[in-house]
mmCIF file of C-alpha atoms in Angstrom:
data_model
loop_
_atom_site.group_PDB
_atom_site.id
_atom_site.type_symbol
_atom_site.label_atom_id
_atom_site.label_comp_id
_atom_site.label_asym_id
_atom_site.label_seq_id
_atom_site.Cartn_x
_atom_site.Cartn_y
_atom_site.Cartn_z
ATOM 1 C CA MET A 36 4.369 50.022 35.990
ATOM 2 C CA ILE A 37 2.113 47.026 34.631
ATOM 3 C CA PRO A 38 4.307 44.903 33.417
ATOM 4 C CA ARG A 39 2.227 43.004 30.326
ATOM 5 C CA LEU A 40 2.277 39.545 29.324
ATOM 6 C CA LEU A 41 3.349 37.977 27.008
ATOM 7 C CA LEU A 42 2.417 34.975 25.539
ATOM 8 C CA ALA A 43 1.791 34.198 22.095
ATOM 9 C CA VAL A 44 -2.053 32.875 20.576
ATOM 10 C CA PHE A 45 -1.034 29.558 18.527
ATOM 11 C CA ALA A 46 -4.617 28.798 16.577
ATOM 12 C CA PHE A 47 -4.771 25.452 16.248
ATOM 13 C CA GLY A 48 -6.208 23.852 13.368
ATOM 14 C CA SER A 49 -8.320 21.159 14.253
ATOM 15 C CA THR A 50 -10.968 19.557 16.075
ATOM 16 C CA ALA A 51 -10.134 16.537 17.082
ATOM 17 C CA PHE A 52 -8.814 17.882 21.134
ATOM 18 C CA ALA A 53 -10.607 17.976 24.015
ATOM 19 C CA GLN A 54 -13.224 20.995 23.997
ATOM 20 C CA ILE A 55 -13.355 20.857 28.208
ATOM 21 C CA ALA A 56 -9.859 22.666 29.216
ATOM 22 C CA ALA A 57 -7.955 23.175 32.678
ATOM 23 C CA THR A 58 -7.107 26.002 33.374
ATOM 24 C CA PRO A 59 -3.235 27.059 35.416
ATOM 25 C CA GLN A 60 -4.922 28.103 39.663
ATOM 26 C CA PRO A 61 -1.959 29.075 41.878
ATOM 27 C CA ALA A 62 0.155 25.900 43.409
ATOM 28 C CA ASN A 63 0.252 24.936 46.866
ATOM 29 C CA GLU A 64 3.147 27.659 48.213
ATOM 30 C CA ALA A 65 4.965 24.265 50.539
ATOM 31 C CA LEU A 66 5.351 23.641 46.481
ATOM 32 C CA LEU A 67 8.381 26.503 47.040
ATOM 33 C CA HIS A 68 10.880 24.629 49.036
ATOM 34 C CA THR A 69 11.158 22.466 46.368
ATOM 35 C CA LEU A 70 13.149 21.249 43.808
ATOM 36 C CA PRO A 71 12.537 21.332 40.967
ATOM 37 C CA PHE A 72 9.868 23.987 41.823
ATOM 38 C CA SER A 73 11.777 26.174 43.583
ATOM 39 C CA MET A 74 13.188 26.839 40.492
ATOM 40 C CA ILE A 75 11.306 28.062 38.824
ATOM 41 C CA GLY A 76 10.832 31.964 38.796
ATOM 42 C CA LYS A 77 9.171 35.596 37.620
ATOM 43 C CA LEU A 78 10.904 36.974 34.589
ATOM 44 C CA ILE A 79 10.312 40.545 33.793
ATOM 45 C CA PHE A 80 11.720 42.591 31.121
ATOM 46 C CA ALA A 81 11.660 45.505 28.224
ATOM 47 C CA GLN A 82 11.164 45.028 24.584
ATOM 48 C CA GLY A 83 10.839 48.645 23.563
ATOM 49 C CA ASP A 84 9.348 50.383 25.392
ATOM 50 C CA ASP A 85 7.201 47.909 26.670
ATOM 51 C CA TRP A 86 7.676 46.218 29.851
ATOM 52 C CA PHE A 87 6.696 42.311 29.315
ATOM 53 C CA GLN A 88 6.413 39.199 32.578
ATOM 54 C CA GLY A 89 7.601 36.077 31.460
ATOM 55 C CA SER A 90 8.658 32.544 33.570
ATOM 56 C CA GLY A 91 11.876 30.837 33.304
ATOM 57 C CA THR A 92 13.959 27.897 34.918
ATOM 58 C CA VAL A 93 17.161 27.706 36.521
ATOM 59 C CA ILE A 94 18.002 24.297 34.048
ATOM 60 C CA ARG A 95 22.405 25.068 35.145
ATOM 61 C CA PRO A 96 23.055 26.785 38.944
ATOM 62 C CA ALA A 97 23.263 30.064 37.099
ATOM 63 C CA ALA A 98 21.985 29.560 33.830
ATOM 64 C CA VAL A 99 17.998 30.068 32.841
ATOM 65 C CA LEU A 100 15.771 28.224 30.477
ATOM 66 C CA THR A 101 13.031 30.444 28.344
ATOM 67 C CA ALA A 102 11.012 31.066 25.610
ATOM 68 C CA ALA A 103 13.395 32.744 22.832
ATOM 69 C CA HIS A 104 9.954 34.728 22.651
ATOM 70 C CA ASN A 105 10.647 36.842 25.876
ATOM 71 C CA LEU A 106 13.971 37.968 24.634
ATOM 72 C CA TRP A 107 14.047 38.462 21.217
ATOM 73 C CA ASP A 108 11.476 40.161 19.011
ATOM 74 C CA ALA A 109 11.733 40.691 15.161
ATOM 75 C CA ASN A 110 10.889 44.864 15.084
ATOM 76 C CA ARG A 111 12.728 45.565 18.901
ATOM 77 C CA GLY A 112 15.583 42.484 18.761
ATOM 78 C CA PHE A 113 16.869 41.826 22.369
ATOM 79 C CA SER A 114 15.273 42.623 25.513
ATOM 80 C CA THR A 115 16.268 44.380 27.990
ATOM 81 C CA GLU A 116 16.140 45.425 31.813
ATOM 82 C CA LEU A 117 15.935 41.979 32.764
ATOM 83 C CA LEU A 118 15.456 40.769 35.959
ATOM 84 C CA PHE A 119 14.163 36.818 37.647
ATOM 85 C CA GLU A 120 12.518 36.428 40.702
ATOM 86 C CA ARG A 121 13.306 33.637 41.306
ATOM 87 C CA ALA A 122 10.799 31.504 44.058
ATOM 88 C CA ARG A 123 8.215 34.429 44.191
ATOM 89 C CA VAL A 124 5.735 34.177 46.467
ATOM 90 C CA GLY A 125 3.637 37.733 46.355
ATOM 91 C CA GLU A 126 5.019 40.754 46.751
ATOM 92 C CA THR A 127 8.210 38.431 48.604
ATOM 93 C CA ALA A 128 11.120 35.989 45.858
ATOM 94 C CA ALA A 129 13.563 33.247 46.988
ATOM 95 C CA GLY A 130 16.568 35.710 45.197
ATOM 96 C CA THR A 131 16.566 38.073 42.466
ATOM 97 C CA ALA A 132 18.911 38.739 39.690
ATOM 98 C CA ARG A 133 19.505 40.529 36.828
ATOM 99 C CA PRO A 134 21.239 38.739 33.683
ATOM 100 C CA SER A 135 24.707 38.951 32.207
ATOM 101 C CA ARG A 136 23.811 38.194 28.591
ATOM 102 C CA ILE A 137 21.415 35.895 26.696
ATOM 103 C CA TYR A 138 20.703 33.266 24.430
ATOM 104 C CA VAL A 139 18.617 32.490 21.743
ATOM 105 C CA LEU A 140 18.348 28.762 19.800
ATOM 106 C CA GLY A 141 19.951 29.259 16.367
ATOM 107 C CA GLY A 142 16.803 30.647 13.661
ATOM 108 C CA TYR A 143 14.936 31.541 15.284
ATOM 109 C CA ARG A 144 15.229 34.685 14.982
ATOM 110 C CA ASP A 145 14.904 33.861 11.332
ATOM 111 C CA SER A 146 12.194 32.955 11.892
ATOM 112 C CA THR A 147 10.144 35.597 13.284
ATOM 113 C CA ARG A 148 12.323 37.696 10.713
ATOM 114 C CA ARG A 149 10.560 35.735 7.603
ATOM 115 C CA GLY A 150 7.349 35.103 8.924
ATOM 116 C CA THR A 151 5.723 35.225 12.438
ATOM 117 C CA ALA A 152 6.997 34.311 16.202
ATOM 118 C CA THR A 153 2.816 32.579 15.804
ATOM 119 C CA ASP A 154 4.314 30.436 13.287
ATOM 120 C CA PRO A 155 4.574 27.309 14.176
ATOM 121 C CA ARG A 156 7.904 27.270 11.884
ATOM 122 C CA ALA A 157 8.673 29.449 14.953
ATOM 123 C CA PHE A 158 7.856 27.878 17.516
ATOM 124 C CA ALA A 159 9.784 24.859 16.610
ATOM 125 C CA GLN A 160 12.369 27.075 17.616
ATOM 126 C CA ASP A 161 10.951 28.963 20.720
ATOM 127 C CA LEU A 162 14.444 28.089 23.096
ATOM 128 C CA GLY A 163 17.112 31.230 25.218
ATOM 129 C CA LEU A 164 19.048 31.574 27.810
ATOM 130 C CA VAL A 165 18.955 33.296 30.356
ATOM 131 C CA LEU A 166 22.908 33.345 31.665
ATOM 132 C CA PHE A 167 24.403 35.613 34.814
ATOM 133 C CA PRO A 168 27.369 36.033 36.567
ATOM 134 C CA GLN A 169 27.077 33.783 39.194
ATOM 135 C CA ALA A 170 25.003 31.387 40.848
ATOM 136 C CA VAL A 171 20.631 31.624 40.414
ATOM 137 C CA ALA A 172 20.328 29.469 43.838
ATOM 138 C CA SER A 173 23.210 28.297 46.079
ATOM 139 C CA GLY A 174 24.318 26.635 43.544
ATOM 140 C CA ALA A 175 20.762 24.121 42.309
ATOM 141 C CA ALA A 176 19.805 23.477 39.340
ATOM 142 C CA ALA A 177 16.519 21.221 37.739
ATOM 143 C CA GLY A 178 16.641 18.275 35.897
ATOM 144 C CA TRP A 179 15.915 18.441 32.392
ATOM 145 C CA TRP A 180 15.595 15.489 30.371
ATOM 146 C CA ALA A 181 14.950 15.431 25.937
ATOM 147 C CA ASN A 182 13.087 13.062 25.414
ATOM 148 C CA PRO A 183 10.486 14.178 23.643
ATOM 149 C CA THR A 184 8.049 11.075 23.457
ATOM 150 C CA LEU A 185 7.728 12.182 27.170
ATOM 151 C CA LEU A 186 4.526 14.684 25.405
ATOM 152 C CA LEU A 187 2.980 11.945 23.402
ATOM 153 C CA THR A 188 1.577 9.287 26.437
ATOM 154 C CA ASP A 189 -1.737 10.196 28.307
ATOM 155 C CA THR A 190 1.195 10.151 32.019
ATOM 156 C CA PRO A 191 0.297 13.940 32.920
ATOM 157 C CA THR A 192 2.510 16.282 32.232
ATOM 158 C CA LEU A 193 2.293 19.848 35.043
ATOM 159 C CA ALA A 194 2.685 23.612 33.241
ATOM 160 C CA LEU A 195 4.356 26.832 35.265
ATOM 161 C CA GLY A 196 4.441 29.630 34.842
ATOM 162 C CA TYR A 197 3.899 33.539 36.541
ATOM 163 C CA GLY A 198 0.618 34.114 34.266
ATOM 164 C CA ALA A 199 -0.935 37.523 34.560
ATOM 165 C CA GLN A 200 -3.980 36.748 32.689
ATOM 166 C CA ASN A 201 -6.544 35.693 34.915
ATOM 167 C CA HIS A 202 -4.817 36.342 37.806
ATOM 168 C CA ASP A 203 -1.880 39.130 39.759
ATOM 169 C CA GLY A 204 1.491 37.524 38.463
ATOM 170 C CA THR A 205 2.974 36.924 42.278
ATOM 171 C CA HIS A 206 2.465 33.306 42.709
ATOM 172 C CA LEU A 207 2.783 29.833 40.670
ATOM 173 C CA LEU A 208 0.294 28.620 38.985
ATOM 174 C CA SER A 209 0.364 24.643 37.541
ATOM 175 C CA VAL A 210 -1.905 23.010 34.946
ATOM 176 C CA ALA A 211 -2.167 19.760 33.923
ATOM 177 C CA THR A 212 -3.106 17.825 31.208
ATOM 178 C CA THR A 213 -4.779 14.958 30.873
ATOM 179 C CA THR A 214 -4.717 14.278 27.568
ATOM 180 C CA ALA A 215 -1.855 13.472 25.515
ATOM 181 C CA PHE A 216 0.438 15.935 23.627
ATOM 182 C CA GLY A 217 0.437 15.873 19.790
ATOM 183 C CA SER A 218 2.716 17.161 16.862
ATOM 184 C CA VAL A 219 2.421 20.036 14.979
ATOM 185 C CA THR A 220 6.241 19.931 13.727
ATOM 186 C CA SER A 221 9.284 17.372 14.926
ATOM 187 C CA SER A 222 9.763 19.775 18.187
ATOM 188 C CA PHE A 223 6.016 21.704 18.708
ATOM 189 C CA PHE A 224 3.847 20.266 20.636
ATOM 190 C CA ALA A 225 0.325 21.691 21.109
ATOM 191 C CA ASN A 226 -2.725 19.683 23.963
ATOM 192 C CA ARG A 227 -6.350 20.650 24.444
ATOM 193 C CA SER A 228 -6.953 18.950 26.791
ATOM 194 C CA VAL A 229 -5.176 22.610 29.188
ATOM 195 C CA TYR A 230 -5.557 26.402 28.598
ATOM 196 C CA TYR A 231 -1.636 28.852 29.063
ATOM 197 C CA GLU A 232 -2.465 31.477 30.469
ATOM 198 C CA GLY A 233 -0.120 35.343 29.539
ATOM 199 C CA GLY A 234 2.800 35.418 32.054
ATOM 200 C CA MET A 235 3.611 31.317 31.365
ATOM 201 C CA SER A 236 5.429 31.603 29.464
ATOM 202 C CA GLY A 237 8.653 30.257 29.247
ATOM 203 C CA GLY A 238 8.323 28.668 32.452
ATOM 204 C CA PRO A 239 8.610 25.241 33.174
ATOM 205 C CA LEU A 240 6.525 21.120 31.759
ATOM 206 C CA LEU A 241 7.691 18.215 33.993
ATOM 207 C CA ALA A 242 7.092 15.617 32.596
ATOM 208 C CA PRO A 243 8.175 12.046 34.856
ATOM 209 C CA GLY A 244 11.376 10.546 35.085
ATOM 210 C CA LEU A 245 12.577 6.964 35.472
ATOM 211 C CA LYS A 246 12.197 7.254 39.487
ATOM 212 C CA GLY A 247 8.529 9.288 39.343
ATOM 213 C CA GLU A 248 10.829 12.941 39.781
ATOM 214 C CA TRP A 249 9.614 15.583 37.686
ATOM 215 C CA LEU A 250 12.566 16.838 35.061
ATOM 216 C CA VAL A 251 11.330 19.892 32.730
ATOM 217 C CA ALA A 252 10.628 17.733 28.895
ATOM 218 C CA GLY A 253 9.830 21.231 27.458
ATOM 219 C CA VAL A 254 8.603 25.213 27.222
ATOM 220 C CA VAL A 255 5.767 26.684 27.364
ATOM 221 C CA VAL A 256 5.607 29.279 23.984
ATOM 222 C CA ALA A 257 1.864 29.583 22.872
ATOM 223 C CA GLY A 258 -1.694 29.045 24.305
ATOM 224 C CA ALA A 259 -4.601 29.605 21.355
ATOM 225 C CA GLU A 260 -7.548 31.645 20.165
ATOM 226 C CA ASP A 261 -10.145 30.566 22.191
ATOM 227 C CA GLU A 262 -7.994 30.303 25.296
ATOM 228 C CA GLN A 263 -8.814 27.040 25.129
ATOM 229 C CA GLY A 264 -5.336 24.799 24.688
ATOM 230 C CA GLY A 265 -1.577 25.306 25.374
ATOM 231 C CA GLY A 266 1.330 25.115 22.958
ATOM 232 C CA ILE A 267 5.540 23.631 24.351
ATOM 233 C CA ARG A 268 8.868 23.585 22.748
ATOM 234 C CA ALA A 269 9.728 20.220 23.732
ATOM 235 C CA LEU A 270 13.103 19.061 24.744
ATOM 236 C CA ASP A 271 14.347 17.624 22.144
ATOM 237 C CA GLN A 272 18.233 16.653 21.005
ATOM 238 C CA VAL A 273 18.901 20.367 19.303
ATOM 239 C CA ALA A 274 17.916 21.339 22.465
ATOM 240 C CA ALA A 275 20.196 19.568 24.503
ATOM 241 C CA GLN A 276 23.112 20.602 22.653
ATOM 242 C CA PHE A 277 21.746 24.116 22.800
ATOM 243 C CA ILE A 278 21.465 23.739 26.884
ATOM 244 C CA ARG A 279 25.263 21.875 27.138
ATOM 245 C CA ALA A 280 27.410 25.125 25.067
ATOM 246 C CA TYR A 281 25.891 28.092 25.973
ATOM 247 C CA ALA A 282 24.087 26.997 29.733
ATOM 248 C CA ARG A 283 27.061 26.862 32.862
#
């Protein structure tokens, strides 16, 4: 059974963004042998009777960071039958693992019950963790930085994930911004210079650290109605507390 795609759609309310969006393209396969790219994987799961595909990143040895809407649905509850395929290329993956526990950021479930999963207030809490009984990548994990100001400069950021809207879902996709993000809420940011396709939801937004290394600075949570734009749940102090409290 081929999973359906899962990427929430956000209605941009401003025309102040660039009107030509860069589209995700297959990443160089050599990257999948280097950190942090080797920590990104495809997440397959069921919600009710339907199967979906998302993405995630090994953020601690036995924990994967993803979008909360990959793990919880207001009508169908928590996702089931989860499978994480790390560094997948074609029909092979560096490793596969089934989780023992999942968490969503506090407040996300209430936000989606009161409104919709596409409300900016829900996107602002759209973070989840998938925990495994043992290390997913021999103890390795991607570095991360809870610093939303990284999204507010013109320094390019890189979003990655296993999209299957315009691609086949078997290769890691990447797309780089050409302009700064705009703040929609305190932790949800949008950018018209890029487009995120279905299946990339939950994948990382990488930004350069102080030494130029790529660090996870956010999570892909939304596309745009007109397929010209993308939304990110930035890592901030709330996200940092969530990761430190539940990831291992």
